[in-house]
Amino acid sequence: MRVAGSNPVIRSPKSLAVQQFPADLPCRGRPSSPAVWRSPQSGHPSARQPSGITTGSDRVCRVRWHKPVRRPNCRVSGPDSERWCPSRTIAGLRAIGAEISRVIEVNIRGNVHKDCFFEHGGSLPRREATDPRAVRVAVVGLGSAGQGHIAAIRDNHEMALVGVVDEDPAKTSNASIPVCSYDDVLRNEAIDVVALCVPPGGRARLVAQAVEANKHVMVEKPPATCVRELEDLVTKAAAADVRAAVMFQHRLCLPERLLAAEPRELAQRFAGSTASLVVSRPRHESHYTSGWRARPTSSSGGVTAHLGVHYLDLASQILGPVDSATVVSRVEAAPGVDTQLTGWVRFSSGAMLDVLVTSRSRYRHEQLIILGSTDRLEIRDGAFSADLDGERITRPARPAATLRSEVYRRMVAAIRSGEDIGVLDLARSRPTISALNGLTTGAPDQVLVSDGIE
């Protein structure tokens, strides 16, 4: 970044130059009404076009952009190499690019000063590891889940990633973050949160060790292999007065009125309801026949425990404590590792849930439907719709990465306030673990050995 008088100039890797000017400076082509910009040469809206942003009522920006951009809210004139294009709409701001858009959106939420883009060279301010205000996190396990956690932590400007742990040298050889052992993490008093992204079979032991070391914990799903194991972790976290949360990010698909409701209240609302769960997450057969996923002691199951558990958890959050779970049929890639499962779950409220989870179809589909006597609820591929008390409620799907970032933002808020983490609290996973344990360990009516169909 170069600052010259009152006109700071920022240059991005995408040939973008932004210049600030006083608002009273003459501006050609100031938009008077919404219009689609068209090139004077081609007449098409997809031709090369500059775009601009404003960072406050006292500034206007002149921009040169060297990539095709479609702009619905600006009309420009003058030489094609240098055009004026001020914009005061969210759509206009996003035209600058993903990085600046992210800065503006955070700015709008009030988390960053309005001039943060210019102060920080076009990127969000990050808490450094030495910053006492940062919530410092260490990630244990650098598989696909661990990478998702790292991205969510880096998306939160109140957190600092200070260390990673993995026994596989191939995963840590190119790490730009300090690599350490788990014992080092537990002994380091500067680390506030431990994110555990190891295979399910070994999570509970590591969670217990982290809690005993007075660390807040974020654990991947499922957090335990049985209810007794989960109860032990919940008790230890309460005794140590630390926040223990689980990465069931799909819980945030629910609207706030349901997230804020007490579990007993939700179970009573949908008492005696009929529900259906269908989850199809395509995976090649080899996915469950090699590595830790092929070992039941490490994997704690197959597609149901790893992927179907998200929507099973949603059903459990709404329908409440589980009375029993029965497996009807199961297809296994290895003993105890399912690639397809059908069954049903009976809840203490009288609700019944049919379950179908598979990785053998080529189509991805996730759906939960709950039909009560007066209310209806559906979550389909992340999108929420419901009729509650005669009111239609809808909520669009959000990317899983966005939901994971929101989980960590709630974690930070809980740590700073000293309050519990609400719907993401480890204790809220009791009915989920109960249902999952019954489906994955119960004796089914029929067990099929996988024939290798992809």
Short mmCIF file of C-alpha atoms in Angstrom, two decimals, residues 11-432:
data_model
loop_
_atom_site.label_atom_id
_atom_site.label_comp_id
_atom_site.label_asym_id
_atom_site.label_seq_id
_atom_site.Cartn_x
_atom_site.Cartn_y
_atom_site.Cartn_z
CA ARG A 11 -2.90 -2.55 -5.79
CA SER A 12 -4.27 -6.07 -5.75
CA PRO A 13 -2.90 -9.15 -7.52
CA LYS A 14 -5.70 -8.81 -10.12
CA SER A 15 -4.56 -5.59 -11.75
CA LEU A 16 -6.92 -3.46 -9.70
CA ALA A 17 -6.12 0.12 -8.83
CA VAL A 18 -8.35 2.08 -6.47
CA GLN A 19 -7.99 5.82 -5.92
CA GLN A 20 -9.94 7.87 -3.42
CA PHE A 21 -11.11 11.38 -4.21
CA PRO A 22 -13.20 13.97 -2.35
CA ALA A 23 -16.92 13.58 -2.90
CA ASP A 24 -17.25 17.05 -4.44
CA LEU A 25 -14.77 16.24 -7.24
CA PRO A 26 -16.56 16.34 -10.64
CA CYS A 27 -17.60 12.83 -11.60
CA ARG A 28 -18.60 11.82 -15.11
CA GLY A 29 -21.25 9.17 -15.50
CA ARG A 30 -22.65 9.25 -11.96
CA PRO A 31 -25.55 6.78 -12.17
CA SER A 32 -28.98 8.36 -12.17
CA SER A 33 -30.98 5.12 -12.53
CA PRO A 34 -30.21 1.40 -12.62
CA ALA A 35 -28.87 0.35 -15.99
CA VAL A 36 -26.75 -2.38 -17.52
CA TRP A 37 -23.41 -1.05 -18.68
CA ARG A 38 -22.69 -1.75 -22.35
CA SER A 39 -19.47 -1.34 -24.21
CA PRO A 40 -19.58 1.42 -26.85
CA GLN A 41 -17.75 -0.98 -29.19
CA SER A 42 -19.70 -4.23 -28.77
CA GLY A 43 -22.89 -3.19 -27.01
CA HIS A 44 -22.66 -6.27 -24.81
CA PRO A 45 -22.76 -6.09 -21.02
CA SER A 46 -19.97 -8.67 -20.72
CA ALA A 47 -17.31 -6.44 -22.24
CA ARG A 48 -14.45 -5.12 -20.08
CA GLN A 49 -15.73 -2.64 -17.58
CA PRO A 50 -14.25 -0.77 -14.60
CA SER A 51 -16.02 -0.77 -11.27
CA GLY A 52 -15.78 1.22 -8.06
CA ILE A 53 -16.59 1.36 -4.40
CA THR A 54 -17.32 4.00 -1.82
CA THR A 55 -16.09 3.60 1.75
CA GLY A 56 -18.20 6.34 3.29
CA SER A 57 -20.22 9.44 2.50
CA ASP A 58 -17.08 11.55 2.14
CA ARG A 59 -15.33 9.52 -0.57
CA VAL A 60 -15.70 8.42 -4.15
CA CYS A 61 -13.40 5.90 -5.81
CA ARG A 62 -12.07 5.78 -9.35
CA VAL A 63 -11.22 2.30 -10.47
CA ARG A 64 -9.48 0.63 -13.39
CA TRP A 65 -10.44 -3.02 -13.74
CA HIS A 66 -8.93 -5.36 -16.29
CA LYS A 67 -11.40 -8.25 -16.05
CA PRO A 68 -14.91 -8.58 -17.55
CA VAL A 69 -17.51 -7.58 -14.97
CA ARG A 70 -21.28 -7.41 -15.29
CA ARG A 71 -22.62 -4.40 -13.42
CA PRO A 72 -26.36 -3.83 -13.07
CA ASN A 73 -26.13 -0.53 -11.20
CA CYS A 74 -23.83 1.76 -13.10
CA ARG A 75 -23.73 3.87 -16.26
CA VAL A 76 -20.34 5.13 -17.46
CA SER A 77 -18.93 7.26 -20.24
CA GLY A 78 -15.58 8.54 -21.44
CA PRO A 79 -12.43 6.74 -22.60
CA ASP A 80 -12.55 3.02 -22.11
CA SER A 81 -9.18 3.00 -20.30
CA GLU A 82 -10.34 5.32 -17.51
CA ARG A 83 -13.98 5.53 -16.48
CA TRP A 84 -15.81 6.75 -13.44
CA CYS A 85 -18.11 4.33 -11.71
CA PRO A 86 -19.16 5.20 -8.14
CA SER A 87 -21.55 2.77 -6.49
CA ARG A 88 -23.28 2.76 -3.13
CA THR A 89 -25.00 -0.61 -3.33
CA ILE A 90 -23.98 -4.02 -2.04
CA ALA A 91 -24.10 -5.34 -5.61
CA GLY A 92 -21.67 -2.65 -6.70
CA LEU A 93 -19.32 -3.39 -3.83
CA ARG A 94 -19.21 -7.07 -4.73
CA ALA A 95 -18.08 -6.25 -8.26
CA ILE A 96 -14.65 -5.30 -6.92
CA GLY A 97 -13.93 -8.96 -6.14
CA ALA A 98 -14.35 -11.62 -3.50
CA GLU A 99 -11.72 -10.32 -1.10
CA ILE A 100 -12.94 -6.72 -1.05
CA SER A 101 -16.53 -7.98 -0.88
CA ARG A 102 -15.66 -9.91 2.27
CA VAL A 103 -14.17 -6.77 3.82
CA ILE A 104 -17.25 -4.73 2.95
CA GLU A 105 -19.65 -7.33 4.33
CA VAL A 106 -17.76 -7.46 7.63
CA ASN A 107 -17.69 -3.66 7.60
CA ILE A 108 -21.46 -3.58 7.19
CA ARG A 109 -21.90 -5.93 10.14
CA GLY A 110 -19.99 -3.41 12.22
CA ASN A 111 -17.10 -5.67 13.13
CA VAL A 112 -14.43 -3.66 11.30
CA HIS A 113 -13.88 0.08 10.95
CA LYS A 114 -15.13 1.53 7.66
CA ASP A 115 -11.59 2.26 6.47
CA CYS A 116 -10.22 -1.20 7.27
CA PHE A 117 -9.68 -1.99 3.59
CA PHE A 118 -7.34 0.96 3.18
CA GLU A 119 -5.63 0.43 6.53
CA HIS A 120 -4.88 -3.23 5.93
CA GLY A 121 -3.96 -3.31 2.27
CA GLY A 122 -7.15 -4.91 0.99
CA SER A 123 -7.56 -7.76 3.48
CA LEU A 124 -9.29 -8.35 6.78
CA PRO A 125 -7.26 -7.55 9.89
CA ARG A 126 -6.15 -10.77 11.59
CA ARG A 127 -5.27 -11.36 15.19
CA GLU A 128 -1.64 -12.32 15.41
CA ALA A 129 -0.57 -15.20 17.65
CA THR A 130 1.07 -12.67 19.99
CA ASP A 131 -2.06 -10.50 20.20
CA PRO A 132 -3.52 -10.93 23.71
CA ARG A 133 -7.01 -10.25 22.31
CA ALA A 134 -6.88 -13.26 19.98
CA VAL A 135 -8.49 -16.61 20.78
CA ARG A 136 -5.61 -18.94 19.95
CA VAL A 137 -6.42 -22.30 18.41
CA ALA A 138 -4.48 -25.49 17.67
CA VAL A 139 -5.89 -27.99 15.16
CA VAL A 140 -5.27 -31.69 15.75
CA GLY A 141 -5.61 -33.74 12.56
CA LEU A 142 -4.96 -32.37 9.07
CA GLY A 143 -7.31 -34.49 6.99
CA SER A 144 -10.27 -33.07 5.08
CA ALA A 145 -12.10 -32.20 8.30
CA GLY A 146 -9.02 -30.49 9.72
CA GLN A 147 -8.63 -28.40 6.57
CA GLY A 148 -12.24 -27.29 6.92
CA HIS A 149 -11.58 -26.20 10.50
CA ILE A 150 -8.45 -24.31 9.47
CA ALA A 151 -10.40 -22.41 6.80
CA ALA A 152 -13.13 -21.52 9.32
CA ILE A 153 -10.58 -20.33 11.89
CA ARG A 154 -8.80 -18.17 9.32
CA ASP A 155 -12.14 -16.70 8.31
CA ASN A 156 -12.62 -15.43 11.85
CA HIS A 157 -10.55 -12.31 12.47
CA GLU A 158 -10.91 -12.77 16.25
CA MET A 159 -9.00 -16.07 16.19
CA ALA A 160 -5.37 -16.99 15.56
CA LEU A 161 -4.22 -20.40 14.37
CA VAL A 162 -1.06 -21.07 16.37
CA GLY A 163 -0.29 -24.76 15.85
CA VAL A 164 -1.18 -28.00 14.08
CA VAL A 165 -0.76 -31.62 15.10
CA ASP A 166 -0.65 -34.67 12.83
CA GLU A 167 1.29 -37.91 12.99
CA ASP A 168 1.60 -38.09 9.20
CA PRO A 169 4.78 -36.23 8.11
CA ALA A 170 3.38 -35.90 4.56
CA LYS A 171 0.59 -33.65 5.88
CA THR A 172 2.87 -31.42 7.93
CA SER A 173 5.93 -31.17 5.69
CA ASN A 174 4.67 -28.05 3.91
CA ALA A 175 2.75 -26.53 6.81
CA SER A 176 3.16 -22.79 7.22
CA ILE A 177 1.93 -23.07 10.81
CA PRO A 178 4.09 -24.39 13.67
CA VAL A 179 3.87 -28.19 13.95
CA CYS A 180 3.89 -29.60 17.45
CA SER A 181 2.91 -32.67 19.43
CA TYR A 182 -0.38 -33.04 21.27
CA ASP A 183 1.45 -32.99 24.60
CA ASP A 184 3.00 -29.66 23.60
CA VAL A 185 -0.48 -28.29 22.88
CA LEU A 186 -1.80 -29.38 26.26
CA ARG A 187 1.18 -27.87 28.11
CA ASN A 188 1.05 -24.57 26.24
CA GLU A 189 -0.96 -22.19 28.40
CA ALA A 190 -1.20 -19.68 25.56
CA ILE A 191 -3.47 -22.01 23.53
CA ASP A 192 -7.14 -21.40 24.32
CA VAL A 193 -8.97 -23.85 22.04
CA VAL A 194 -8.14 -27.32 20.75
CA ALA A 195 -9.93 -28.40 17.56
CA LEU A 196 -9.98 -32.19 17.38
CA CYS A 197 -10.34 -33.55 13.84
CA VAL A 198 -9.00 -37.08 14.35
CA PRO A 199 -10.89 -40.30 13.43
CA PRO A 200 -14.00 -40.90 15.58
CA GLY A 201 -12.60 -43.86 17.50
CA GLY A 202 -9.95 -41.79 19.27
CA ARG A 203 -11.74 -38.50 19.83
CA ALA A 204 -13.19 -38.99 23.30
CA ARG A 205 -9.82 -39.71 24.90
CA LEU A 206 -8.27 -36.59 23.37
CA VAL A 207 -11.27 -34.46 24.36
CA ALA A 208 -10.92 -35.63 27.97
CA GLN A 209 -7.21 -34.78 27.99
CA ALA A 210 -7.84 -31.30 26.55
CA VAL A 211 -10.59 -30.54 29.06
CA GLU A 212 -8.42 -31.70 31.95
CA ALA A 213 -5.74 -29.28 30.68
CA ASN A 214 -8.32 -26.45 30.90
CA LYS A 215 -8.65 -26.05 27.12
CA HIS A 216 -11.86 -25.17 25.36
CA VAL A 217 -12.69 -27.88 22.83
CA MET A 218 -14.17 -27.99 19.35
CA VAL A 219 -14.61 -31.62 18.33
CA GLU A 220 -15.63 -33.09 14.99
CA LYS A 221 -18.78 -35.16 14.68
CA PRO A 222 -19.63 -37.61 16.09
CA PRO A 223 -17.98 -36.57 19.36
CA ALA A 224 -18.26 -39.98 21.09
CA THR A 225 -18.94 -43.62 20.31
CA CYS A 226 -21.60 -44.14 22.99
CA VAL A 227 -23.78 -42.15 25.38
CA ARG A 228 -21.76 -43.14 28.46
CA GLU A 229 -18.59 -41.82 26.81
CA LEU A 230 -20.36 -38.57 25.95
CA GLU A 231 -21.75 -38.13 29.45
CA ASP A 232 -18.26 -38.49 30.88
CA LEU A 233 -16.96 -35.73 28.60
CA VAL A 234 -19.87 -33.42 29.45
CA THR A 235 -19.26 -33.92 33.17
CA LYS A 236 -15.54 -33.19 32.86
CA ALA A 237 -16.13 -30.05 30.76
CA ALA A 238 -18.60 -28.72 33.33
CA ALA A 239 -16.18 -29.41 36.18
CA ALA A 240 -13.37 -27.59 34.38
CA ASP A 241 -15.68 -24.70 33.37
CA VAL A 242 -14.59 -24.82 29.73
CA ARG A 243 -16.67 -24.59 26.55
CA ALA A 244 -17.01 -27.93 24.76
CA ALA A 245 -18.68 -27.73 21.35
CA VAL A 246 -19.23 -30.14 18.47
CA MET A 247 -18.97 -29.36 14.77
CA PHE A 248 -22.59 -30.17 13.94
CA GLN A 249 -22.72 -27.07 11.74
CA HIS A 250 -25.98 -28.13 10.06
CA ARG A 251 -27.83 -27.25 13.26
CA LEU A 252 -27.45 -23.65 12.12
CA CYS A 253 -29.72 -24.42 9.15
CA LEU A 254 -32.59 -24.07 11.64
CA PRO A 255 -34.13 -20.61 12.14
CA GLU A 256 -33.28 -18.72 15.29
CA ARG A 257 -36.68 -19.32 16.88
CA LEU A 258 -35.98 -23.07 16.88
CA LEU A 259 -32.32 -22.70 17.87
CA ALA A 260 -33.33 -20.64 20.90
CA ALA A 261 -36.07 -23.07 21.99
CA GLU A 262 -35.49 -25.54 24.79
CA PRO A 263 -35.05 -29.16 23.61
CA ARG A 264 -38.06 -30.26 25.68
CA GLU A 265 -40.21 -27.58 24.04
CA LEU A 266 -39.27 -28.80 20.55
CA ALA A 267 -39.94 -32.42 21.45
CA GLN A 268 -43.39 -31.51 22.77
CA ARG A 269 -44.20 -29.50 19.64
CA PHE A 270 -43.50 -32.48 17.38
CA ALA A 271 -44.67 -35.24 19.76
CA GLY A 272 -46.14 -38.21 17.90
CA SER A 273 -44.99 -36.91 14.52
CA THR A 274 -43.91 -38.97 11.52
CA ALA A 275 -40.50 -38.22 10.04
CA SER A 276 -38.36 -39.41 7.16
CA LEU A 277 -34.62 -39.03 6.61
CA VAL A 278 -32.87 -39.71 3.28
CA VAL A 279 -29.15 -39.02 2.84
CA SER A 280 -27.20 -39.94 -0.28
CA ARG A 281 -23.53 -38.95 -0.31
CA PRO A 282 -21.64 -40.62 -3.19
CA ARG A 283 -18.33 -42.24 -2.29
CA HIS A 284 -16.17 -44.69 -4.23
CA GLU A 285 -16.07 -48.17 -2.75
CA SER A 286 -12.37 -47.78 -1.93
CA HIS A 287 -13.22 -44.86 0.35
CA TYR A 288 -14.34 -47.33 3.01
CA THR A 289 -11.96 -50.20 2.28
CA SER A 290 -8.61 -48.56 3.02
CA GLY A 291 -6.96 -46.54 5.76
CA TRP A 292 -8.60 -45.76 9.07
CA ARG A 293 -12.12 -45.81 7.57
CA ALA A 294 -11.82 -49.59 7.02
CA ARG A 295 -11.12 -50.22 10.71
CA PRO A 296 -14.25 -50.11 12.89
CA THR A 297 -12.24 -49.30 16.00
CA SER A 298 -11.06 -46.09 14.32
CA SER A 299 -13.99 -45.23 12.08
CA SER A 300 -16.86 -46.17 14.45
CA GLY A 301 -18.91 -47.03 11.38
CA GLY A 302 -19.25 -45.94 7.78
CA VAL A 303 -21.40 -43.52 5.80
CA THR A 304 -24.06 -43.27 8.53
CA ALA A 305 -21.60 -42.23 11.25
CA HIS A 306 -19.55 -39.93 9.00
CA LEU A 307 -22.10 -38.25 6.73
CA GLY A 308 -25.65 -39.34 7.53
CA VAL A 309 -25.11 -38.25 11.13
CA HIS A 310 -25.62 -34.57 10.23
CA TYR A 311 -29.29 -35.00 9.33
CA LEU A 312 -29.77 -37.64 12.01
CA ASP A 313 -28.56 -34.98 14.43
CA LEU A 314 -31.04 -32.45 13.05
CA ALA A 315 -33.86 -34.92 13.60
CA SER A 316 -32.63 -35.61 17.14
CA GLN A 317 -32.42 -31.90 17.99
CA ILE A 318 -36.07 -31.47 17.05
CA LEU A 319 -37.64 -34.78 18.15
CA GLY A 320 -35.78 -35.14 21.44
CA PRO A 321 -34.57 -38.13 23.50
CA VAL A 322 -34.40 -41.51 21.78
CA ASP A 323 -36.32 -44.51 23.02
CA SER A 324 -34.95 -47.14 20.60
CA ALA A 325 -33.24 -47.56 17.23
CA THR A 326 -33.60 -50.55 14.92
CA VAL A 327 -31.60 -51.52 11.85
CA VAL A 328 -33.60 -53.12 9.02
CA SER A 329 -30.75 -53.73 6.56
CA ARG A 330 -27.13 -52.78 6.15
CA VAL A 331 -24.59 -53.07 3.32
CA GLU A 332 -20.99 -53.22 4.51
CA ALA A 333 -17.71 -52.52 2.73
CA ALA A 334 -15.90 -54.12 5.69
CA PRO A 335 -17.19 -55.63 8.93
CA GLY A 336 -18.80 -52.83 10.91
CA VAL A 337 -18.30 -50.26 8.11
CA ASP A 338 -21.58 -49.54 6.32
CA THR A 339 -22.03 -48.03 2.87
CA GLN A 340 -25.84 -48.27 3.04
CA LEU A 341 -28.26 -48.52 5.93
CA THR A 342 -32.00 -48.54 6.45
CA GLY A 343 -33.76 -48.48 9.79
CA TRP A 344 -36.00 -46.50 12.06
CA VAL A 345 -35.74 -44.57 15.32
CA ARG A 346 -38.46 -44.26 17.96
CA PHE A 347 -38.34 -41.17 20.18
CA SER A 348 -39.60 -40.81 23.73
CA SER A 349 -42.14 -38.25 22.52
CA GLY A 350 -43.78 -40.92 20.35
CA ALA A 351 -42.28 -39.58 17.11
CA MET A 352 -41.06 -42.11 14.54
CA LEU A 353 -38.19 -41.55 12.07
CA ASP A 354 -37.49 -43.70 9.00
CA VAL A 355 -33.81 -43.67 8.03
CA LEU A 356 -32.09 -44.33 4.70
CA VAL A 357 -28.41 -43.47 4.30
CA THR A 358 -26.25 -44.53 1.35
CA SER A 359 -22.98 -43.78 -0.38
CA ARG A 360 -23.75 -46.16 -3.27
CA SER A 361 -25.85 -43.82 -5.40
CA ARG A 362 -24.24 -41.37 -7.80
CA TYR A 363 -26.62 -38.63 -6.72
CA ARG A 364 -26.17 -36.35 -3.74
CA HIS A 365 -29.34 -35.72 -1.80
CA GLU A 366 -30.06 -34.82 1.83
CA GLN A 367 -33.58 -34.45 3.16
CA LEU A 368 -35.38 -34.50 6.48
CA ILE A 369 -39.19 -34.19 6.63
CA ILE A 370 -41.11 -34.00 9.92
CA LEU A 371 -44.92 -34.04 9.80
CA GLY A 372 -46.64 -33.20 13.05
CA SER A 373 -50.33 -32.87 13.83
CA THR A 374 -50.29 -29.11 13.26
CA ASP A 375 -46.72 -28.28 12.14
CA ARG A 376 -44.53 -29.31 9.21
CA LEU A 377 -40.78 -29.02 8.82
CA GLU A 378 -38.43 -29.84 5.94
CA ILE A 379 -34.70 -29.44 5.42
CA ARG A 380 -33.59 -30.30 1.91
CA ASP A 381 -29.96 -29.94 0.84
CA GLY A 382 -29.50 -27.28 3.51
CA ALA A 383 -32.59 -25.22 2.66
CA PHE A 384 -35.18 -24.91 5.43
CA SER A 385 -38.94 -24.60 5.07
CA ALA A 386 -41.67 -25.07 7.65
CA ASP A 387 -45.23 -24.27 8.62
CA LEU A 388 -45.22 -23.46 12.33
CA ASP A 389 -48.36 -22.20 14.06
CA GLY A 390 -49.86 -21.40 10.68
CA GLU A 391 -46.85 -19.31 9.59
CA ARG A 392 -44.73 -20.25 6.58
CA ILE A 393 -40.99 -19.96 7.30
CA THR A 394 -38.25 -20.42 4.72
CA ARG A 395 -34.50 -20.09 4.88
CA PRO A 396 -32.10 -20.60 1.95
CA ALA A 397 -29.24 -23.07 2.07
CA ARG A 398 -25.83 -21.79 3.09
CA PRO A 399 -22.48 -23.39 2.20
CA ALA A 400 -21.01 -25.75 4.77
CA ALA A 401 -17.90 -23.54 4.97
CA THR A 402 -20.07 -20.58 5.97
CA LEU A 403 -21.78 -22.65 8.65
CA ARG A 404 -18.44 -23.84 10.05
CA SER A 405 -17.24 -20.24 10.27
CA GLU A 406 -20.42 -19.34 12.13
CA VAL A 407 -19.78 -22.20 14.58
CA TYR A 408 -16.39 -20.70 15.43
CA ARG A 409 -17.83 -17.21 15.76
CA ARG A 410 -20.29 -18.56 18.31
CA MET A 411 -17.43 -20.32 20.07
CA VAL A 412 -15.53 -17.05 20.39
CA ALA A 413 -18.62 -15.27 21.72
CA ALA A 414 -19.18 -18.00 24.33
CA ILE A 415 -15.54 -17.89 25.48
CA ARG A 416 -15.55 -14.10 25.80
CA SER A 417 -18.91 -13.93 27.58
CA GLY A 418 -18.41 -16.96 29.81
CA GLU A 419 -21.83 -18.31 28.77
CA ASP A 420 -22.53 -21.71 27.26
CA ILE A 421 -22.43 -22.18 23.51
CA GLY A 422 -26.12 -22.97 23.20
CA VAL A 423 -27.28 -25.35 20.50
CA LEU A 424 -23.68 -26.35 19.67
CA ASP A 425 -22.92 -27.52 23.20
CA LEU A 426 -21.56 -31.04 23.52
CA ALA A 427 -24.41 -32.00 25.85
CA ARG A 428 -26.96 -31.43 23.05
CA SER A 429 -25.55 -34.48 21.23
CA ARG A 430 -27.02 -37.06 23.63
CA PRO A 431 -30.01 -38.12 21.46
CA THR A 432 -27.84 -38.14 18.35
#
